[in-house]
Coordinates of C-alpha atoms in Angstrom, one line a residue:
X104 CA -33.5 -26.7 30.3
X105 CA -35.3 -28.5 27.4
X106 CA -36.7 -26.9 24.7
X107 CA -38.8 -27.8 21.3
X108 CA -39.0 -27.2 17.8
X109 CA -41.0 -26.3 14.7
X110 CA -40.2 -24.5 11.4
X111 CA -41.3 -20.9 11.1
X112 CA -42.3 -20.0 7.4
X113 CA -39.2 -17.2 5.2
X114 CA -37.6 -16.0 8.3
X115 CA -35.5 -19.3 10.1
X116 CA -35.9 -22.2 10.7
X117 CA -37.0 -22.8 14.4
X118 CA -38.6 -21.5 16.6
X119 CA -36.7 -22.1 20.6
X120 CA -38.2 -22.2 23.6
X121 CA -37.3 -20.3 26.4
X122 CA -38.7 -21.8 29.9
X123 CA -37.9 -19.3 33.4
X124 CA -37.3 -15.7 31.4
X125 CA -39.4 -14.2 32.6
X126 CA -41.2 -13.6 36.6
X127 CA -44.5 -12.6 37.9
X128 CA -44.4 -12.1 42.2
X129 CA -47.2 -14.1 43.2
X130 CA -49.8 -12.1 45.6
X131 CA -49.3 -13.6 49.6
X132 CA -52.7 -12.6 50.8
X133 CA -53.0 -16.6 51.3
X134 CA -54.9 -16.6 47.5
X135 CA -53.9 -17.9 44.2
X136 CA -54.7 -15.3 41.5
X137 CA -57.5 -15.5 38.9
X138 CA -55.4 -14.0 36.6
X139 CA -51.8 -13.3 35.8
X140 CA -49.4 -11.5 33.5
X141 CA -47.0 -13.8 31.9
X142 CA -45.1 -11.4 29.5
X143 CA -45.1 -8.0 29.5
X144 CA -45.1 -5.0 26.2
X145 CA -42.4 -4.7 23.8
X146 CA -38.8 -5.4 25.1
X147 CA -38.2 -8.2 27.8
X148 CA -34.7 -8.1 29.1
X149 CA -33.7 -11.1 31.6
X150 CA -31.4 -9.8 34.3
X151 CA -29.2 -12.9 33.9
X152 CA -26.6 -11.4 31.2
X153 CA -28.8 -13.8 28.4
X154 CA -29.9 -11.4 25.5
X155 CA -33.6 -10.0 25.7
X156 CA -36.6 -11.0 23.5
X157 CA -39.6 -8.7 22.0
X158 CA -43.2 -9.1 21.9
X159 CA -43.7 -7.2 18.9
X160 CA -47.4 -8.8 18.1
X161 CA -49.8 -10.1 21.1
X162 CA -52.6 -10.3 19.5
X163 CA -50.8 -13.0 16.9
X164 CA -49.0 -14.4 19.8
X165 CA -52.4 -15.3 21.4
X166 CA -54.1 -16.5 18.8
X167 CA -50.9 -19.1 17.9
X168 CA -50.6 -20.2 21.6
X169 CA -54.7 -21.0 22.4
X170 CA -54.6 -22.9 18.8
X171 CA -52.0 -25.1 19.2
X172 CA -53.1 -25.9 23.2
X173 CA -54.4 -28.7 23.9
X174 CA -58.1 -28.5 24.4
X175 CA -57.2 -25.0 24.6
X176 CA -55.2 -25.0 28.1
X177 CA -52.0 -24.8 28.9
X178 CA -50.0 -26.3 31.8
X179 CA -48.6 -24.5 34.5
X180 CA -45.9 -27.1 36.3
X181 CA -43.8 -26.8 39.1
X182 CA -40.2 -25.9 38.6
X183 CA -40.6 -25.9 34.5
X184 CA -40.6 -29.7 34.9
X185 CA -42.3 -30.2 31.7
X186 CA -39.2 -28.7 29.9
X187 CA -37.0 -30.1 32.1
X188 CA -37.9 -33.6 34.1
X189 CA -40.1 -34.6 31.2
X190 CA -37.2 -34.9 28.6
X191 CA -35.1 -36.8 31.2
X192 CA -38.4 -39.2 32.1
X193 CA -39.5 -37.4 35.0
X194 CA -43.2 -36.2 35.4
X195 CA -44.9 -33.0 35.3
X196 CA -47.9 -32.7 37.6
X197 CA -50.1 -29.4 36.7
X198 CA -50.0 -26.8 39.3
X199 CA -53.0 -24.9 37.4
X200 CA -54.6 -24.8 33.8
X201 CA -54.2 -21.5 31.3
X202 CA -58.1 -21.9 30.0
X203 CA -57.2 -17.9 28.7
X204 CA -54.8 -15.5 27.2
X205 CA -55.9 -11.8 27.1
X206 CA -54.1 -8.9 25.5
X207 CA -53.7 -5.8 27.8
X208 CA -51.6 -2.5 27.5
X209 CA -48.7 -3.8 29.6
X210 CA -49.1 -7.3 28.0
X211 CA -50.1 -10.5 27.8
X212 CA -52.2 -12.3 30.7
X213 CA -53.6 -15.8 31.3
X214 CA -56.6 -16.9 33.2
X215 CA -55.8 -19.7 35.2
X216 CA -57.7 -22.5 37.2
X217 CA -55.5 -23.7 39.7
X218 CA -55.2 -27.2 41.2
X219 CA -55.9 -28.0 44.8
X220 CA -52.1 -28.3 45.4
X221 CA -50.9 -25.6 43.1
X222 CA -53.8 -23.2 44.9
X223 CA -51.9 -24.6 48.0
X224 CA -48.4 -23.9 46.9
X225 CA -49.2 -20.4 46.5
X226 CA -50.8 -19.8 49.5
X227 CA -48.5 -21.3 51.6
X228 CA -45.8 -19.0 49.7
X229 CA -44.3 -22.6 48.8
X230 CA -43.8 -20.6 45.3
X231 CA -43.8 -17.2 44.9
X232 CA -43.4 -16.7 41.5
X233 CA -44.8 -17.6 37.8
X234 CA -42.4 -17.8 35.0
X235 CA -43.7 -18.5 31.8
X236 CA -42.3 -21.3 28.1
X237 CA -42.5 -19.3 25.3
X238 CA -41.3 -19.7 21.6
X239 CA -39.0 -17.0 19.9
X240 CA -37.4 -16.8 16.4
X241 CA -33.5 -16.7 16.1
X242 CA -33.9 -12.9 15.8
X243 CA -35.5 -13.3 19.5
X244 CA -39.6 -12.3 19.1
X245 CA -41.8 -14.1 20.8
X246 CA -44.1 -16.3 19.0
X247 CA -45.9 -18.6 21.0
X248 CA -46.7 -19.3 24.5
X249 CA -46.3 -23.1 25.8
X250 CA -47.0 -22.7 29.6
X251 CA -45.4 -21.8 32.7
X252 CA -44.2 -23.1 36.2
X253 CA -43.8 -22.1 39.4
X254 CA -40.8 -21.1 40.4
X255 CA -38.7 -19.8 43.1
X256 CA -35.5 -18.5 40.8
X257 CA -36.0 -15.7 39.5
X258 CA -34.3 -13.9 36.8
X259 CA -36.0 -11.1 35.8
X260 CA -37.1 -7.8 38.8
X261 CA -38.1 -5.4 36.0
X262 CA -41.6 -6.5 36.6
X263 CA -44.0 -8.2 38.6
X264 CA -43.2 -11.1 36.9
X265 CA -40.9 -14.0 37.2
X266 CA -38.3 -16.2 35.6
X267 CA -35.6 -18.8 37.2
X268 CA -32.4 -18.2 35.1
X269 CA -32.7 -21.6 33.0
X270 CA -31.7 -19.9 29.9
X271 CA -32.9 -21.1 26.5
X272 CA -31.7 -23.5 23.7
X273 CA -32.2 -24.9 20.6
X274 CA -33.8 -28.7 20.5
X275 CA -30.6 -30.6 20.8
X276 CA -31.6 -33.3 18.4
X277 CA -31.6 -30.0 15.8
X278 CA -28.6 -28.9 16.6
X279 CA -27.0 -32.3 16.4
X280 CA -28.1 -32.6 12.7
X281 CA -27.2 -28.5 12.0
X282 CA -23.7 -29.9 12.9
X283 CA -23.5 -33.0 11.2
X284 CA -24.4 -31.1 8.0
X285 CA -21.7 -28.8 9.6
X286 CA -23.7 -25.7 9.4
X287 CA -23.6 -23.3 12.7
X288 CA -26.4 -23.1 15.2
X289 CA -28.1 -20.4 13.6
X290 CA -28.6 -21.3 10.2
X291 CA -31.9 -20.1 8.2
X292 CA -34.0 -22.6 7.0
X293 CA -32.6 -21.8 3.1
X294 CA -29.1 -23.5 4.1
X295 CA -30.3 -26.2 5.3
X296 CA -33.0 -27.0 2.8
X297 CA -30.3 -26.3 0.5
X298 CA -27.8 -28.2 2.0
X299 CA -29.8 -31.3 2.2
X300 CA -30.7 -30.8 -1.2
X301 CA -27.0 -31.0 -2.3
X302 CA -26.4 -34.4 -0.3
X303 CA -29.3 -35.6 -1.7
X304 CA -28.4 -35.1 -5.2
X305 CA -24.8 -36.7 -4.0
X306 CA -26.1 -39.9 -3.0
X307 CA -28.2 -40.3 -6.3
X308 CA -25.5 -40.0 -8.2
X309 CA -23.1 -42.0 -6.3
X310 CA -26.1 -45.0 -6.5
X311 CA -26.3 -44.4 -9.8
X312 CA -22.6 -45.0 -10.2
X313 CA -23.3 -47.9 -8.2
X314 CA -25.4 -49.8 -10.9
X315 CA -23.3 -52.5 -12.7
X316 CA -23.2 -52.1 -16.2
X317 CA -25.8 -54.6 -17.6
X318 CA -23.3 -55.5 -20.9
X319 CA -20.3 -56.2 -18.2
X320 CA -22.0 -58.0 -15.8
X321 CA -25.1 -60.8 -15.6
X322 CA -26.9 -61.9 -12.8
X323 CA -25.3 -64.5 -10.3
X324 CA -27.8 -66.7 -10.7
X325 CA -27.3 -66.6 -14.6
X326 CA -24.0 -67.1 -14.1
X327 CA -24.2 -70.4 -11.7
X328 CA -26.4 -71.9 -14.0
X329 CA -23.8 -71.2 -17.0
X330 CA -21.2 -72.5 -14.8
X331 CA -23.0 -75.9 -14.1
X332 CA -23.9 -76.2 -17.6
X333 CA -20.2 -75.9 -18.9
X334 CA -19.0 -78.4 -16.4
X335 CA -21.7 -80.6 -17.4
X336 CA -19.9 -80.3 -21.1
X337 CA -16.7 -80.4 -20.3
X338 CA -17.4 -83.5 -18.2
X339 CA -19.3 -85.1 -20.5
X340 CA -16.3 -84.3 -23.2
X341 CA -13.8 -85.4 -21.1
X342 CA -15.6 -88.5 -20.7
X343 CA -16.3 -89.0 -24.6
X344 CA -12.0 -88.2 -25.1
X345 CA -11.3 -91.4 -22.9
X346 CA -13.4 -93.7 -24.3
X347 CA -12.1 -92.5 -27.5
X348 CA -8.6 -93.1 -26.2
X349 CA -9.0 -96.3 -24.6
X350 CA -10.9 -98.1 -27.6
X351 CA -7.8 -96.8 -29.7
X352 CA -5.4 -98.3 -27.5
X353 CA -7.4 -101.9 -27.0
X354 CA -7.7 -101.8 -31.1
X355 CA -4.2 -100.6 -31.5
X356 CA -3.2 -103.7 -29.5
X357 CA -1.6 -101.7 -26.5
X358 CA -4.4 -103.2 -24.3
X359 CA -6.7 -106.2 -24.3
X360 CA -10.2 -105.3 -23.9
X361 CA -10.6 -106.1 -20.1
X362 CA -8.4 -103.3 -19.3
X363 CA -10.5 -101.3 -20.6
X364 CA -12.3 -100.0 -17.6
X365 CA -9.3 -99.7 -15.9
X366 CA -8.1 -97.8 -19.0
X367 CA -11.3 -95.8 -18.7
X368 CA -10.8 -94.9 -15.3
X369 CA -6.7 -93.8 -15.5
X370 CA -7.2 -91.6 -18.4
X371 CA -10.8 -90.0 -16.8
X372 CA -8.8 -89.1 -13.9
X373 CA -5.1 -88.8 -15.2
X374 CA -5.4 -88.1 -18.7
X375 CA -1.3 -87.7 -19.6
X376 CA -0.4 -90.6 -17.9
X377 CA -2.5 -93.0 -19.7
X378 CA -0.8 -90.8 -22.7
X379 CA 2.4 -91.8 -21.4
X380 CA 1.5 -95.4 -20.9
X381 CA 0.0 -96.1 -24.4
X382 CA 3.0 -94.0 -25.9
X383 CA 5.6 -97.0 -24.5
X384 CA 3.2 -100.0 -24.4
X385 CA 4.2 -102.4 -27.0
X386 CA 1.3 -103.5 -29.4
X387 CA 1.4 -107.1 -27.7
X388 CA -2.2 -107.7 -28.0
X389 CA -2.5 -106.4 -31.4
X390 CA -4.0 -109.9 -32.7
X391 CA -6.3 -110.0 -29.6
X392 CA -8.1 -106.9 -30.7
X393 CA -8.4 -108.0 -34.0
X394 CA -10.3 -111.3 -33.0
X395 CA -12.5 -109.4 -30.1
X396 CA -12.6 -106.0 -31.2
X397 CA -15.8 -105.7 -33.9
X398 CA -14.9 -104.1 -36.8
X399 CA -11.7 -104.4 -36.7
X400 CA -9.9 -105.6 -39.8
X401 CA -5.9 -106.5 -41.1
X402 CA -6.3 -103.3 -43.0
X403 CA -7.3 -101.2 -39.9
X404 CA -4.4 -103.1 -37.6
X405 CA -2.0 -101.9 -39.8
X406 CA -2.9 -98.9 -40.1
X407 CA -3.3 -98.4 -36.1
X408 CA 0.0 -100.0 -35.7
X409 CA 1.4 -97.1 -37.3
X410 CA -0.6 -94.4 -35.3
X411 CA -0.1 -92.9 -32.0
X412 CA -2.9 -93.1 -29.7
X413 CA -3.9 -89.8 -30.0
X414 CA -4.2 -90.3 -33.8
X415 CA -6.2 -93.4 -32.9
X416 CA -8.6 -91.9 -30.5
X417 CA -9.1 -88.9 -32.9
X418 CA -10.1 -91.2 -35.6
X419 CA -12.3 -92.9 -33.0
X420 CA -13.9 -89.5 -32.2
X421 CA -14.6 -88.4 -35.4
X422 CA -15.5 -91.6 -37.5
X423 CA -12.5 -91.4 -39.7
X424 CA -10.9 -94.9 -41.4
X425 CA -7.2 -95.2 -39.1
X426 CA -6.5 -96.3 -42.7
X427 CA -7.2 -93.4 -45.0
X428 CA -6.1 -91.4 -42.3
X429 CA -2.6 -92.9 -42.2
X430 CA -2.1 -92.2 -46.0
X431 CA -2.4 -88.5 -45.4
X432 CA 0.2 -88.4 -42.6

């Protein structure tokens, strides 16, 4: 059985269809009626054990069930197969058209135009009964008619009127959200509302959480840039530190100035090494500097002969006399 949904203002929150409650014998004088009754006044009890409904207001019920029909009729099927097939992607071909509800003392009727086959059906006795959708609240009154089928199960003998024992049920896409908020079948619409209101609220707050703290973090792209531009200076230091250290060795006389780009190129790529190298390296070429190195002067050799490379390359770096900085060592 299928069944549909909508919200009913204070009271709950759905409204549930129930298709085949309900059963009208249809007359077997070989004509299909004009008119039938589709619920009857005040109680309706099914005689299928399911719990009976009310129709405590026809005039209302009417009124709802004409305005929300559309073009103002309502289907009669076969077998409830709008409820039922049409859900599952079967079809439901109209036996007739409700073009009419009227209120009467022993209930509610419809006025029906019947189709050629539904007329048939009927007076054949393919079908002899009519069991009519309706709406009720959770507290079981009927609000709303939705159509009716042809049927040959019926549930209820009360009356001249007919139901199959389909049952009724809530729209199972509702009930599949009632329980993954883990609220029971029959909640009012406050709970859930409220409910949903409360997860709401969580989420916001756990976004909120969420948010990086702007004087902790900076953007990624912020930080790439940053990152390129300090390896740009360290590179570029790194680069200034060797020349500075292989000038102080050639003047220094640990190297002769065409090793300097292969001095260059050890200390760019092995810094302590060339450290280690100038550290031993005797100061053979000490008067070959001072002839080819511009600049350099007796003063300035002796001075360099008594510093370390480091100490060289440091003068170098910051445009200090080796000389007047060997007096202060």
């Amino acid at each position: 059985m299928a069944s549909t949904t909508k919200r009913i203002p204070m009271t709950s929150l759905t409204e549930t269809v129930v298709c085949s409650a309900l059963t009208m014998v249809l007359p077997t004088d070989g004509k299909a009626p004009e008119w039938v009754q589709l619920l009857p006044a005040g109680s309706v009890q099914p005689n299928d054990g399911r719990p009976g409904w009310s129709l405590k207001d026809a005039g209302a019920v009417i009124v709802a069930s004409m305005t929300a029909a559309p073009r103002g009729l309502l289907a009669i099927d076969y077998d409830h197969a709008a409820d039922i097939a049409v859900p599952k992607g079967g079809t439901a071909p109209a036996a007739g058209w409700i073009t009419g509800l009227e209120g009467r003392n022993d209930g509610i009727w419809a006025k029906v135009d019947w189709t050629v086959p539904g007329a048939r059906a009927i007076a054949s006795k393919e079908y002899r009964f009519l069991s009519p959708s309706f709406l009720h609240t959770p507290d079981r009154v009927i609000t709303r008619i939705i159509g009716a089928g042809l049927t040959n199960r019926p549930a209820l003998t009360m009356l001249p009127a007919l139901a199959s024992s389909q049952g009724d049920t809530m729209n199972p896409t509702l009930l599949a959200v009632l329980e993954a908020l883990g609220l029971p079948g029959d909640a009012d619409q406050t709970t859930v509302l409220a409910t949903i209101t409360k997860l709401k609220g969580g989420t916001s707050t756990a976004t909120a959480a969420a948010i990086p703290d702007p004087a902790l973090y900076v953007p990624r792209t912020l930080y790439d840039q940053a990152s390129v531009a300090l390896a740009s200076m360290r590179s570029n230091l790194s680069d200034e530190q060797a020349v500075a250290k292989v000038d102080a060795a050639i003047c220094a006389g640990k190297m002769t100035p065409a090793q300097r780009d292969w001095g260059l190129a050890l200390c760019r790529q092995n810094p302590n090494s060339f450290d280690t190298f100038t550290n031993v390296a005797p100061a053979v070429f000490a008067n070959l500097s001072r002839d080819l190195v511009p600049g350099f002067t007796p003063v300035e050799h002796a001075a360099s002969g008594r510093l370390t490379a480091d100490q060289l390359a440091l003068c170098t770096s910051m445009n200090l006399d080796p000389a007047e900085f060997a007096k202060n060592l």
